[in-house]
């Protein structure tokens, strides 16, 4: 079993899509092994996305991620990292395949509703950035 880190982003929480996204995760075979609602500060968002700090969209992205409440998740499944990225779809909803979360819910390339780790190394960093071991119940 593998774990990945996911976020229901501010645009989705604002539109009351928490339940719909969790339903899609559970019905796709993920187990929610940790979950909490949070309001990120821009500093916390900057630390989370530090790999993107040189990108032109970094300031907008971190401001967006701090603009409203989010839901932080640890999801467990076989091949959870790839499986969640497949369910999310492409970063830009214009490129996202039918049946993906971003195709169905994202507003644009920035306000794209969900985050998912892109590697085992990043999943470990991202989970530990937000959750302590006692908050993860497998
Ligand atoms: P990912 O979320 O699909 O892994 P990344 O390239 O890691 O995509 O980018 C992180 C986040 O930054 C995206 O989910 C999106 O919210 C935002 N983002 C990515 N590219 C752009 C862009 O070109 N303009 C604005 N925001 C972007
Ligand atoms: Mg990414």
Short mmCIF file of C-alpha atoms and ligand atoms in Angstrom, two decimals:
data_model
loop_
_atom_site.label_atom_id
_atom_site.label_comp_id
_atom_site.label_asym_id
_atom_site.label_seq_id
_atom_site.Cartn_x
_atom_site.Cartn_y
_atom_site.Cartn_z
CA UNK A 1 0.00 0.00 0.00
CA UNK A 2 1.16 3.51 -0.85
CA UNK A 3 0.17 6.90 0.52
CA UNK A 4 -0.12 10.18 -1.31
CA UNK A 5 -0.82 13.72 -0.17
CA UNK A 6 -3.81 15.61 -1.56
CA UNK A 7 -5.37 19.03 -1.07
CA UNK A 8 -8.89 20.15 -1.85
CA UNK A 9 -7.96 23.69 -2.90
CA UNK A 10 -9.73 26.94 -1.91
CA UNK A 11 -11.75 27.19 -5.15
CA UNK A 12 -13.31 23.77 -4.50
CA UNK A 13 -13.94 24.29 -0.76
CA UNK A 14 -15.59 27.63 -1.58
CA UNK A 15 -18.00 25.89 -3.99
CA UNK A 16 -18.92 23.20 -1.40
CA UNK A 17 -17.22 20.42 -3.39
CA UNK A 18 -15.55 18.67 -0.42
CA UNK A 19 -18.15 15.90 -0.29
CA UNK A 20 -18.18 15.30 -4.06
CA UNK A 21 -14.37 15.07 -4.23
CA UNK A 22 -14.15 12.74 -1.22
CA UNK A 23 -16.89 10.58 -2.76
CA UNK A 24 -14.88 10.29 -5.98
CA UNK A 25 -11.74 9.41 -3.99
CA UNK A 26 -13.47 6.72 -1.92
CA UNK A 27 -15.38 5.22 -4.84
CA UNK A 28 -12.09 5.05 -6.79
CA UNK A 29 -10.57 2.88 -4.07
CA UNK A 30 -8.72 5.36 -1.86
CA UNK A 31 -8.91 5.18 1.90
CA UNK A 32 -8.80 8.55 3.69
CA UNK A 33 -6.19 7.85 6.40
CA UNK A 34 -5.80 11.49 7.54
CA UNK A 35 -7.86 14.63 6.96
CA UNK A 36 -8.09 18.16 8.28
CA UNK A 37 -9.44 21.53 7.27
CA UNK A 38 -6.91 24.37 7.41
CA UNK A 39 -6.34 27.95 6.37
CA UNK A 40 -2.78 28.23 5.02
CA UNK A 41 -0.76 31.37 5.58
CA UNK A 42 1.19 32.60 2.54
CA UNK A 43 4.40 31.55 4.38
CA UNK A 44 3.12 27.99 4.80
CA UNK A 45 2.00 27.90 1.15
CA UNK A 46 5.43 29.19 0.04
CA UNK A 47 7.16 26.46 2.04
CA UNK A 48 4.88 23.82 0.58
CA UNK A 49 5.46 24.95 -3.03
CA UNK A 50 9.16 25.89 -2.61
CA UNK A 51 10.08 23.72 -5.66
CA UNK A 52 8.15 26.26 -7.77
CA UNK A 53 9.70 29.37 -6.21
CA UNK A 54 11.40 30.46 -9.46
CA UNK A 55 8.27 29.96 -11.57
CA UNK A 56 6.39 33.05 -12.84
CA UNK A 57 3.13 31.86 -11.24
CA UNK A 58 4.62 31.31 -7.73
CA UNK A 59 3.30 34.51 -6.16
CA UNK A 60 -0.20 34.08 -7.58
CA UNK A 61 -0.26 30.39 -6.66
CA UNK A 62 0.76 30.90 -3.02
CA UNK A 63 -1.65 33.85 -2.66
CA UNK A 64 -4.46 31.68 -4.07
CA UNK A 65 -3.63 28.76 -1.76
CA UNK A 66 -3.85 31.12 1.24
CA UNK A 67 -7.05 32.81 0.01
CA UNK A 68 -9.50 30.51 1.78
CA UNK A 69 -9.85 27.22 3.65
CA UNK A 70 -8.48 23.99 2.21
CA UNK A 71 -8.82 20.32 3.13
CA UNK A 72 -5.57 18.40 3.62
CA UNK A 73 -5.65 14.65 3.00
CA UNK A 74 -3.50 11.55 3.15
CA UNK A 75 -4.93 8.98 0.74
CA UNK A 76 -3.94 5.32 0.76
CA UNK A 77 -4.28 2.82 -2.11
CA UNK A 78 -2.19 0.52 -4.29
CA UNK A 79 -0.06 2.89 -6.43
CA UNK A 80 -1.75 5.83 -4.70
CA UNK A 81 0.54 8.52 -6.14
CA UNK A 82 -0.06 7.71 -9.81
CA UNK A 83 -3.66 6.66 -9.20
CA UNK A 84 -4.53 10.04 -7.62
CA UNK A 85 -2.75 12.00 -10.35
CA UNK A 86 -4.72 10.01 -12.94
CA UNK A 87 -7.98 10.79 -11.13
CA UNK A 88 -7.03 14.52 -10.86
CA UNK A 89 -6.24 14.94 -14.56
CA UNK A 90 -3.97 17.46 -16.28
CA UNK A 91 -2.94 20.68 -14.50
CA UNK A 92 -4.86 22.76 -17.04
CA UNK A 93 -8.53 21.71 -17.07
CA UNK A 94 -8.60 22.47 -20.82
CA UNK A 95 -6.24 19.50 -21.24
CA UNK A 96 -7.85 17.25 -18.60
CA UNK A 97 -9.44 13.98 -19.75
CA UNK A 98 -13.13 13.15 -19.36
CA UNK A 99 -13.94 11.68 -15.97
CA UNK A 100 -11.13 13.47 -14.12
CA UNK A 101 -11.65 15.77 -11.15
CA UNK A 102 -10.06 18.76 -12.86
CA UNK A 103 -12.18 18.26 -16.00
CA UNK A 104 -15.29 18.23 -13.84
CA UNK A 105 -14.46 20.84 -11.20
CA UNK A 106 -11.46 23.07 -12.07
CA UNK A 107 -12.06 26.71 -13.04
CA UNK A 108 -8.71 27.39 -14.76
CA UNK A 109 -5.02 26.35 -14.69
CA UNK A 110 -4.47 27.98 -11.28
CA UNK A 111 -7.82 27.35 -9.56
CA UNK A 112 -7.73 23.66 -10.45
CA UNK A 113 -9.49 22.29 -7.34
CA UNK A 114 -7.07 19.57 -6.23
CA UNK A 115 -3.40 18.89 -5.50
CA UNK A 116 -1.59 15.57 -5.59
CA UNK A 117 2.01 14.55 -4.92
CA UNK A 118 4.06 13.77 -8.04
CA UNK A 119 6.65 11.33 -6.59
CA UNK A 120 7.28 9.14 -3.55
CA UNK A 121 9.92 11.59 -2.32
CA UNK A 122 7.54 14.56 -2.59
CA UNK A 123 4.66 12.60 -1.03
CA UNK A 124 6.82 11.90 2.05
CA UNK A 125 7.81 15.58 2.31
CA UNK A 126 4.27 16.86 1.79
CA UNK A 127 2.65 14.43 4.27
CA UNK A 128 5.20 15.32 6.96
CA UNK A 129 4.81 19.06 6.20
CA UNK A 130 1.21 18.96 7.40
CA UNK A 131 0.65 15.79 9.46
CA UNK A 132 2.30 14.19 12.46
CA UNK A 133 2.44 10.39 12.64
CA UNK A 134 -0.28 10.28 15.31
CA UNK A 135 -2.72 12.03 12.94
CA UNK A 136 -2.39 9.29 10.29
CA UNK A 137 -4.54 6.26 11.06
CA UNK A 138 -3.93 3.36 8.68
P1 LIG B 1 0.23 19.95 -10.65
O1 LIG B 1 -0.64 20.53 -9.56
O2 LIG B 1 -0.61 19.35 -11.75
O3 LIG B 1 1.29 19.01 -10.14
P2 LIG B 1 2.35 21.93 -10.99
O4 LIG B 1 3.08 22.16 -12.27
O5 LIG B 1 3.06 21.21 -9.89
O6 LIG B 1 0.97 21.19 -11.36
O7 LIG B 1 1.87 23.36 -10.47
C1 LIG B 1 1.39 23.52 -9.16
C2 LIG B 1 0.14 24.37 -9.19
O8 LIG B 1 0.49 25.67 -9.66
C3 LIG B 1 -0.94 23.90 -10.16
O9 LIG B 1 -1.76 22.87 -9.65
C4 LIG B 1 -1.71 25.17 -10.40
O10 LIG B 1 -2.59 25.49 -9.29
C5 LIG B 1 -0.58 26.21 -10.43
N1 LIG B 1 -0.08 26.45 -11.79
C6 LIG B 1 0.67 25.62 -12.55
N2 LIG B 1 0.97 26.17 -13.75
C7 LIG B 1 0.40 27.39 -13.74
C8 LIG B 1 0.35 28.46 -14.69
O11 LIG B 1 0.91 28.39 -15.80
N3 LIG B 1 -0.36 29.59 -14.32
C9 LIG B 1 -0.97 29.68 -13.11
N4 LIG B 1 -0.95 28.71 -12.18
C10 LIG B 1 -0.27 27.58 -12.49
MG1 LIG B 2 2.89 19.45 -8.84
#
